[in-house]
PDB file of C-alpha atoms and ligand atoms in Angstrom:
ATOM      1  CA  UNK T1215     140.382  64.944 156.176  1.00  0.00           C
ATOM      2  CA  UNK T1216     140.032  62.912 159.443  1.00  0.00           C
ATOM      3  CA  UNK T1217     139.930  64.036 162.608  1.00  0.00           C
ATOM      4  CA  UNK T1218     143.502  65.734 164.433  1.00  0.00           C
ATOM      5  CA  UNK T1219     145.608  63.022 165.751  1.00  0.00           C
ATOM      6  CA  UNK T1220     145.970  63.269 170.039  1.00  0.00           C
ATOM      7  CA  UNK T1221     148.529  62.643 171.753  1.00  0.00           C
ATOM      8  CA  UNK T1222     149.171  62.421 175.971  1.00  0.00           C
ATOM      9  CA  UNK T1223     152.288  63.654 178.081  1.00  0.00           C
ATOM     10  CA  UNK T1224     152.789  61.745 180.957  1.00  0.00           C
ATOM     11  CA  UNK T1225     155.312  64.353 183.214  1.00  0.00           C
ATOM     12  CA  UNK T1226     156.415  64.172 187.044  1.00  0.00           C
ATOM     13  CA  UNK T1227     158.254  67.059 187.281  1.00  0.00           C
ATOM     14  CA  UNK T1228     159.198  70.797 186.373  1.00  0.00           C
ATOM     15  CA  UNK T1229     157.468  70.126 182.907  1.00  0.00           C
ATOM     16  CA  UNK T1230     159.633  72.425 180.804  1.00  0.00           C
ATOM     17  CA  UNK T1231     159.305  70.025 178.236  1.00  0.00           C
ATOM     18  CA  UNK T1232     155.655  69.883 178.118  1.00  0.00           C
ATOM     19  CA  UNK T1233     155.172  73.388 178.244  1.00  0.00           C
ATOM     20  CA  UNK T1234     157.313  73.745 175.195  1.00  0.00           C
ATOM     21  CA  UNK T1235     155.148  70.885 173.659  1.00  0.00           C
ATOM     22  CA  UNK T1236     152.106  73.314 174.663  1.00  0.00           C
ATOM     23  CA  UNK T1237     153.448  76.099 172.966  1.00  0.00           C
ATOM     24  CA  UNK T1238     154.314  74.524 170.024  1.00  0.00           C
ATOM     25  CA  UNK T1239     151.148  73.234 169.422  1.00  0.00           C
ATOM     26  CA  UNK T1240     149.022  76.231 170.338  1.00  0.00           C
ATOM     27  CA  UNK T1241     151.478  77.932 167.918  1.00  0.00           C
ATOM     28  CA  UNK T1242     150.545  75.310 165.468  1.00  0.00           C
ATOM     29  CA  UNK T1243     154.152  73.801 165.273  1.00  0.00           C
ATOM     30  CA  UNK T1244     152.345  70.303 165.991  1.00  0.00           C
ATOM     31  CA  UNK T1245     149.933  68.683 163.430  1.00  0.00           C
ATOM     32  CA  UNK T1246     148.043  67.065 166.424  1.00  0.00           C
ATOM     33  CA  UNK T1247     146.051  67.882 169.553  1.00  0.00           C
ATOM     34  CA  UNK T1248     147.442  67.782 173.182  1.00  0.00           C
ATOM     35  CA  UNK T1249     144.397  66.435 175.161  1.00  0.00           C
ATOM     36  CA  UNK T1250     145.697  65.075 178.645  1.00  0.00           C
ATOM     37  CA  UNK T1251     148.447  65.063 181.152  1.00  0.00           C
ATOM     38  CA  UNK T1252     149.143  62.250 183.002  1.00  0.00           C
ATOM     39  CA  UNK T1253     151.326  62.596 186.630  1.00  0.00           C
ATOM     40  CA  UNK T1254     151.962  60.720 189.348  1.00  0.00           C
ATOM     41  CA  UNK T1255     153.243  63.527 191.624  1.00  0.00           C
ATOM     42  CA  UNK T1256     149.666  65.830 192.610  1.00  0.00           C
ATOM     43  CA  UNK T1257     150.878  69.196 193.207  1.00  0.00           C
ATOM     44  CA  UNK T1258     154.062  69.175 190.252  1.00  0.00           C
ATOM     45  CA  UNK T1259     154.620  72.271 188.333  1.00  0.00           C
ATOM     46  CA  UNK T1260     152.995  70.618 185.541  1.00  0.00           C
ATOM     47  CA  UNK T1261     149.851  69.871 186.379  1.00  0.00           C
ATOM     48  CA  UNK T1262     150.157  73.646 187.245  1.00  0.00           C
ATOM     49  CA  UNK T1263     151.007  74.357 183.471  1.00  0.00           C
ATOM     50  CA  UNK T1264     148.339  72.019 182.538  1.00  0.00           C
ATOM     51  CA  UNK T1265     145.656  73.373 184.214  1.00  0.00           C
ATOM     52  CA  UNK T1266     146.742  77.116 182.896  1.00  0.00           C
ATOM     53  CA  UNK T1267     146.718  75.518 179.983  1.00  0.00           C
ATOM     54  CA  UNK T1268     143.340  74.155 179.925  1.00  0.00           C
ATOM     55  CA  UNK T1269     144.792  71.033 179.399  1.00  0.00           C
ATOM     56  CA  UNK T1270     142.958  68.254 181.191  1.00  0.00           C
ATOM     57  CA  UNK T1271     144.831  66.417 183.833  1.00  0.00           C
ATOM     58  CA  UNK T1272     145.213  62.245 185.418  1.00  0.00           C
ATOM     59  CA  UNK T1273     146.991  62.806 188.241  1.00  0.00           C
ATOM     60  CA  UNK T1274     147.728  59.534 190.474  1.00  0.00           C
ATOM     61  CA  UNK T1275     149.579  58.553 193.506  1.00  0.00           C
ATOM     62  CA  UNK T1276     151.025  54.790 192.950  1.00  0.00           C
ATOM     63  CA  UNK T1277     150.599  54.464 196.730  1.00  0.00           C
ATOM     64  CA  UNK T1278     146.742  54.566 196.548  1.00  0.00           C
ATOM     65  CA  UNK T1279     146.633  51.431 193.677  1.00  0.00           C
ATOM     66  CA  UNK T1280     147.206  47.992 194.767  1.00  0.00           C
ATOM     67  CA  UNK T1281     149.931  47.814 192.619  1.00  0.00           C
ATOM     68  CA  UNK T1282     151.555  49.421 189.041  1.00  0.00           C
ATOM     69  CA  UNK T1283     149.650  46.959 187.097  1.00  0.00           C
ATOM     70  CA  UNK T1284     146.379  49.003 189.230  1.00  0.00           C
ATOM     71  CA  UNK T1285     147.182  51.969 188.184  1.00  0.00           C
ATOM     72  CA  UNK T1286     148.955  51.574 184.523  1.00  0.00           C
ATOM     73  CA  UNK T1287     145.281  49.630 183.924  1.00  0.00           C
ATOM     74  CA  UNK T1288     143.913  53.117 184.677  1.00  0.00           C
ATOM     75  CA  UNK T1289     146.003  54.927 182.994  1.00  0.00           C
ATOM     76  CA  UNK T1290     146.075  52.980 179.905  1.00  0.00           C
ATOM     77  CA  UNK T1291     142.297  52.822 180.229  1.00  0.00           C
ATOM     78  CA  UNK T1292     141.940  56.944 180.086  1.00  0.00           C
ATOM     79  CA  UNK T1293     144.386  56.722 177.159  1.00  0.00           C
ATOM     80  CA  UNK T1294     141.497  54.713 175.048  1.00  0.00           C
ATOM     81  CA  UNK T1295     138.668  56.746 176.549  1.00  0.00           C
ATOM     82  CA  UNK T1296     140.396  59.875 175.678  1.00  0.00           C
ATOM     83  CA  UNK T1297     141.504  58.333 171.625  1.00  0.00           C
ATOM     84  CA  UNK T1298     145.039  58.721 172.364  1.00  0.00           C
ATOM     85  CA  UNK T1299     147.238  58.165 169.670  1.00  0.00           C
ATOM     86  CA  UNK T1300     150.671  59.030 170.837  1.00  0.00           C
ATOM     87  CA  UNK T1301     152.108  58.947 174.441  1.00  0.00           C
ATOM     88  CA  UNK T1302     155.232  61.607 175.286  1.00  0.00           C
ATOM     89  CA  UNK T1303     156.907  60.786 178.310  1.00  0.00           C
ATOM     90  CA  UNK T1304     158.372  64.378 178.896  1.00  0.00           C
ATOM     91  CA  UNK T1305     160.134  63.590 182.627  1.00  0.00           C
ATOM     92  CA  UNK T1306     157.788  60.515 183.924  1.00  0.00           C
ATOM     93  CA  UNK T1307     159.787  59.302 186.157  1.00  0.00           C
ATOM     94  CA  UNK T1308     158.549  55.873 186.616  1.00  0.00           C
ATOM     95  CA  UNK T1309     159.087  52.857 184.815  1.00  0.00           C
ATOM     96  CA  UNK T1310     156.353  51.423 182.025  1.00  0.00           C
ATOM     97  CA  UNK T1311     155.582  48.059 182.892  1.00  0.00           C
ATOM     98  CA  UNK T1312     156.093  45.073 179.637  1.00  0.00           C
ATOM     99  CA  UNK T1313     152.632  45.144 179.824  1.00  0.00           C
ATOM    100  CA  UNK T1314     152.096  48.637 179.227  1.00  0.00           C
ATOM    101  CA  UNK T1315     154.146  48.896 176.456  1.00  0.00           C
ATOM    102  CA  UNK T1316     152.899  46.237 174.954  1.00  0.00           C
ATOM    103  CA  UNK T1317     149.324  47.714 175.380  1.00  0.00           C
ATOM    104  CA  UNK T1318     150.629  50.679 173.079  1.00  0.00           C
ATOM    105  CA  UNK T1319     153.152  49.351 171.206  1.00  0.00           C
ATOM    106  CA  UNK T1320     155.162  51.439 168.942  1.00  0.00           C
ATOM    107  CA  UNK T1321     152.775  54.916 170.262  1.00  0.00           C
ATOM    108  CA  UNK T1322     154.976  55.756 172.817  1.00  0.00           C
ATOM    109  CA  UNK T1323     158.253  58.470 172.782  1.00  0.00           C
ATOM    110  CA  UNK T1324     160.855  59.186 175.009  1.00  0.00           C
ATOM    111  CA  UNK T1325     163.676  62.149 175.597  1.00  0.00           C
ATOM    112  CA  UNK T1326     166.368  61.653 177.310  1.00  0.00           C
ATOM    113  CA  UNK T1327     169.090  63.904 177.868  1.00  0.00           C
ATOM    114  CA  UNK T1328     172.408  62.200 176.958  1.00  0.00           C
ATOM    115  CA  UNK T1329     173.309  61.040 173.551  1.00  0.00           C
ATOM    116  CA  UNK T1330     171.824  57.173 174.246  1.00  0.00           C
ATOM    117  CA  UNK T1331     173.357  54.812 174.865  1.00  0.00           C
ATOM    118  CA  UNK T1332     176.029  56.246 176.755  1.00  0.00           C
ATOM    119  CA  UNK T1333     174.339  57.936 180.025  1.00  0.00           C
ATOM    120  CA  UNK T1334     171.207  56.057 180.724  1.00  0.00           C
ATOM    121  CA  UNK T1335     169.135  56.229 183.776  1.00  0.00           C
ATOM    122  CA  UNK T1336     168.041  59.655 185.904  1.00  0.00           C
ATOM    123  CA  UNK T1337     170.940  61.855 185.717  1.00  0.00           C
ATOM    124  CA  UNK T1338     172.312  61.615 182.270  1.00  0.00           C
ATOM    125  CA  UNK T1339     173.303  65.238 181.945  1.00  0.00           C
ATOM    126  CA  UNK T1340     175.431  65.306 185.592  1.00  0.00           C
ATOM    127  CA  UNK T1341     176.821  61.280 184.118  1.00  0.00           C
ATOM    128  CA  UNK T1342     177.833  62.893 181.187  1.00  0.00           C
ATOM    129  CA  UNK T1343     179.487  66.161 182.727  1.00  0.00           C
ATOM    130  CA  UNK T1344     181.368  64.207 185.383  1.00  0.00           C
ATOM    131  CA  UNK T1345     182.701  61.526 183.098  1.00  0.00           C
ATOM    132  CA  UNK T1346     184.064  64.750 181.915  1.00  0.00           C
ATOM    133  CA  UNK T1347     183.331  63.929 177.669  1.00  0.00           C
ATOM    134  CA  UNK T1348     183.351  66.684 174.989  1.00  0.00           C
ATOM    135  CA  UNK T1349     180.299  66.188 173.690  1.00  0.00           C
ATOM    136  CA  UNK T1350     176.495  65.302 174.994  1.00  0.00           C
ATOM    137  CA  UNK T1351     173.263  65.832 173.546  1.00  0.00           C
ATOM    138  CA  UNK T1352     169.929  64.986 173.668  1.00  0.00           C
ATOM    139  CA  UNK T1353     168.183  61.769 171.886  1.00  0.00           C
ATOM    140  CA  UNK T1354     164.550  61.142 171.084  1.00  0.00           C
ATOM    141  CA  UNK T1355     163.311  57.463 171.239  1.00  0.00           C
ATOM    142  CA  UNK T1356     160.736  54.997 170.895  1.00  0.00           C
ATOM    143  CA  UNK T1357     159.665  53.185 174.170  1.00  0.00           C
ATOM    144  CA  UNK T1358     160.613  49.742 174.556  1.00  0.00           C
ATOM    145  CA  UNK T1359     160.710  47.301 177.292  1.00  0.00           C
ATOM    146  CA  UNK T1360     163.898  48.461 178.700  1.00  0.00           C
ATOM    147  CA  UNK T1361     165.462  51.645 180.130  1.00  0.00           C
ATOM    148  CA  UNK T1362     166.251  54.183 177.796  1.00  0.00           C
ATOM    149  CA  UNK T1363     166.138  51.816 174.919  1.00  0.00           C
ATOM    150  CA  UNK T1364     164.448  51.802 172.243  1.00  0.00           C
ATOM    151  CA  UNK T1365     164.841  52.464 168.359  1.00  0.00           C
ATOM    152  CA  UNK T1366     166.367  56.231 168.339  1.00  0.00           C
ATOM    153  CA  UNK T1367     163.849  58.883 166.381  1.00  0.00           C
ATOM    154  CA  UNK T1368     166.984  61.954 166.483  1.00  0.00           C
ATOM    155  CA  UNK T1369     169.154  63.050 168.318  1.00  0.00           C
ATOM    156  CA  UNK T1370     171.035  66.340 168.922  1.00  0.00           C
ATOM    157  CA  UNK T1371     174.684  67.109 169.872  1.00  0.00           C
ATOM    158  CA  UNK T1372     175.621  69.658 172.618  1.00  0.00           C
ATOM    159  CA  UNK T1373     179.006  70.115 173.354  1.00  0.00           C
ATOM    160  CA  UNK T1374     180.645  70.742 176.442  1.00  0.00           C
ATOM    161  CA  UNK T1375     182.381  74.201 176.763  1.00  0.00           C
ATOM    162  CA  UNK T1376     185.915  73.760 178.686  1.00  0.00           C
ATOM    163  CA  UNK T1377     184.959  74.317 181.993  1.00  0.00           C
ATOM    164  CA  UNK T1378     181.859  74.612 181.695  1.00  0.00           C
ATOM    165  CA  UNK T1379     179.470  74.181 184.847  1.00  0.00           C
ATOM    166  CA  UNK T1380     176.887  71.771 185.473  1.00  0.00           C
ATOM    167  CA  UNK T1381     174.354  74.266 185.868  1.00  0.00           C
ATOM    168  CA  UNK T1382     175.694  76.543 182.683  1.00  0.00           C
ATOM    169  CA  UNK T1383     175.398  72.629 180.513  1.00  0.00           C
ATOM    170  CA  UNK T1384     171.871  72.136 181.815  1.00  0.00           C
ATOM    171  CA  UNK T1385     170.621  75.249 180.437  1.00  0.00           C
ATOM    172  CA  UNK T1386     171.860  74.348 176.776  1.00  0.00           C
ATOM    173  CA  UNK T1387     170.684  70.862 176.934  1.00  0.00           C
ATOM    174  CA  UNK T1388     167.081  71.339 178.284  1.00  0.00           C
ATOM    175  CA  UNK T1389     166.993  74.220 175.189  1.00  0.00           C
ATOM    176  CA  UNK T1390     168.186  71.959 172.810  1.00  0.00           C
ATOM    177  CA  UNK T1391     165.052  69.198 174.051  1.00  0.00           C
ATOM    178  CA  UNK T1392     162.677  72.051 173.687  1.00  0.00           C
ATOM    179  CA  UNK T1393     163.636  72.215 170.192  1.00  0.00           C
ATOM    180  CA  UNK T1394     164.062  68.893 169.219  1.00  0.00           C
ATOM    181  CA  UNK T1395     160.655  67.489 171.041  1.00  0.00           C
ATOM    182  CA  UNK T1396     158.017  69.246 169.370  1.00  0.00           C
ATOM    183  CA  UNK T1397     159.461  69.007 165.912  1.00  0.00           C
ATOM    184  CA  UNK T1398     160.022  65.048 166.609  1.00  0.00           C
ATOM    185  CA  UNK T1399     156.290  64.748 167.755  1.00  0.00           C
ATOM    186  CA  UNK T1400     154.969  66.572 165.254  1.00  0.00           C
ATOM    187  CA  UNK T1401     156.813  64.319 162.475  1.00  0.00           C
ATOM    188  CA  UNK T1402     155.223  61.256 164.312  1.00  0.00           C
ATOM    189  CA  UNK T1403     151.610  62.849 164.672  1.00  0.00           C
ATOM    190  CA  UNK T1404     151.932  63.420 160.653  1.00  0.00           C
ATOM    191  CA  UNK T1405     152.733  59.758 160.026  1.00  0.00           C
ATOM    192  CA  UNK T1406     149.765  59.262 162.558  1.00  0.00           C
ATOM    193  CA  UNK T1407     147.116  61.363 159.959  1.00  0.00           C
ATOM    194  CA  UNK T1408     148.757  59.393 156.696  1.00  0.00           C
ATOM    195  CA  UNK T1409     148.431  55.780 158.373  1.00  0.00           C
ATOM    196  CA  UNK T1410     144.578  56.366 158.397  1.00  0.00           C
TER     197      UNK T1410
HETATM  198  C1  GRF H2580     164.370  66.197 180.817  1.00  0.00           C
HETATM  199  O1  GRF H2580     165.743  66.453 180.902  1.00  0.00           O
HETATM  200  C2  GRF H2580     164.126  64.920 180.053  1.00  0.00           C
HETATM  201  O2  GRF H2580     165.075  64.662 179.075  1.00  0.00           O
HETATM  202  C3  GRF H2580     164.208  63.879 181.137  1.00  0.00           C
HETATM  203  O3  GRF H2580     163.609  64.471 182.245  1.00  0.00           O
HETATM  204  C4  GRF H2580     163.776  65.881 182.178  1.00  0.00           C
HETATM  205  C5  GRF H2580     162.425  66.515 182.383  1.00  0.00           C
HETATM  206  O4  GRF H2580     162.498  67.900 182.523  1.00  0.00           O
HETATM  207  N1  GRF H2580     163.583  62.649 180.710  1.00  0.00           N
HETATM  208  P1  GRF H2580     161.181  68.778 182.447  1.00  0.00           P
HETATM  209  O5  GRF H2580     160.227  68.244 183.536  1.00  0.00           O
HETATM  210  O6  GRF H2580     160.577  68.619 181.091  1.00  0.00           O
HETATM  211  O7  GRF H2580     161.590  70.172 182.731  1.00  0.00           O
END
């Protein structure tokens, strides 16, 4: 057998979504290893969960690059370094550049929290609520060039509860992502191990 295919999280955030990507591979729910966090906000709660975690962190601030190509260069380099196989954006809130992208090609996964591609962009659960629809979800996709595009891995229906808060429809659709994350990077890890 070869060696455990690796994967990255890149997070900027609260990092629920990592943490249930931690658990779910220290639990062994993920045929791979989680070997790096990568934020560009010092101080987040995840780089907090990381480090209780053991998990090693790249932490950045864009401001102290000369520009995103700078620092994606650094990034991307790390990746290599560190044998990366799979990048899960879990909450990066920054754009990938073409270039980027491009540099991994088909190795990196998004979630975002609408059912794609209604609700794009940074507040797809409050779009979703105030457009006032019966149903959201949660999708899981490949990273393309664009925003929130990309061929769609799975996705997973929430609905909304008449009257339902904001707050109440949050809860239900960050634990539906917590399911749905590790079980989609896990399937992608395996196909990882058999393409070797
Ligand atoms: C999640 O809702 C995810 O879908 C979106 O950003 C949010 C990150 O939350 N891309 P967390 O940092 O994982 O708690």
């Amino acid at each position: 057998m070869g060696a455990a295919p690796r994967f990255a999280v890149f997070a900027s955030g609260s990092g629920s979504n990592f943490q249930a990507l931690i658990d779910a591979a220290r639990a062994g729910r993920i045929r791979g290893e989680l070997k790096l966090l990568v934020s560009d906000r010092p101080g987040c709660r995840a780089i907090g969960r990381a480090e209780e975690a053991g998990i090693p962190v790249f932490a950045f601030r864009a401001g102290d690059y000369p520009g995103k190509a700078a620092y994606e260069q650094a990034i991307g380099d790390r990746l290599e370094a560190d044998r990366i196989d799979l990048v899960v954006l879990a909450g990066y809130m920054r754009i990938l550049s073409p270039g980027f992208v491009g540099r991994f090609a088909g190795r990196i996964v998004n979630i975002h929290p609408s059912l794609l591609p209604a609700f794009p962009g940074a507040h797809g659960i409050r779009d979703a609520w105030e457009a006032g629809v019966e149903e959201t979800g949660v999708t899981v996709h490949l990273v393309d060039e664009g925003v929130d595009t990309g061929p769609l891995l799975e996705q997973v229906r929430v609905p909304v509860m008449p009257g339902e808060r904001l707050e109440d429809l949050e809860v239900r659709i960050h634990a539906a992502e917590h399911e749905v994350y590790p079980r989609v990077v896990d399937r992608l890890l395996a196909e990882v191990a058999r393409g070797r």
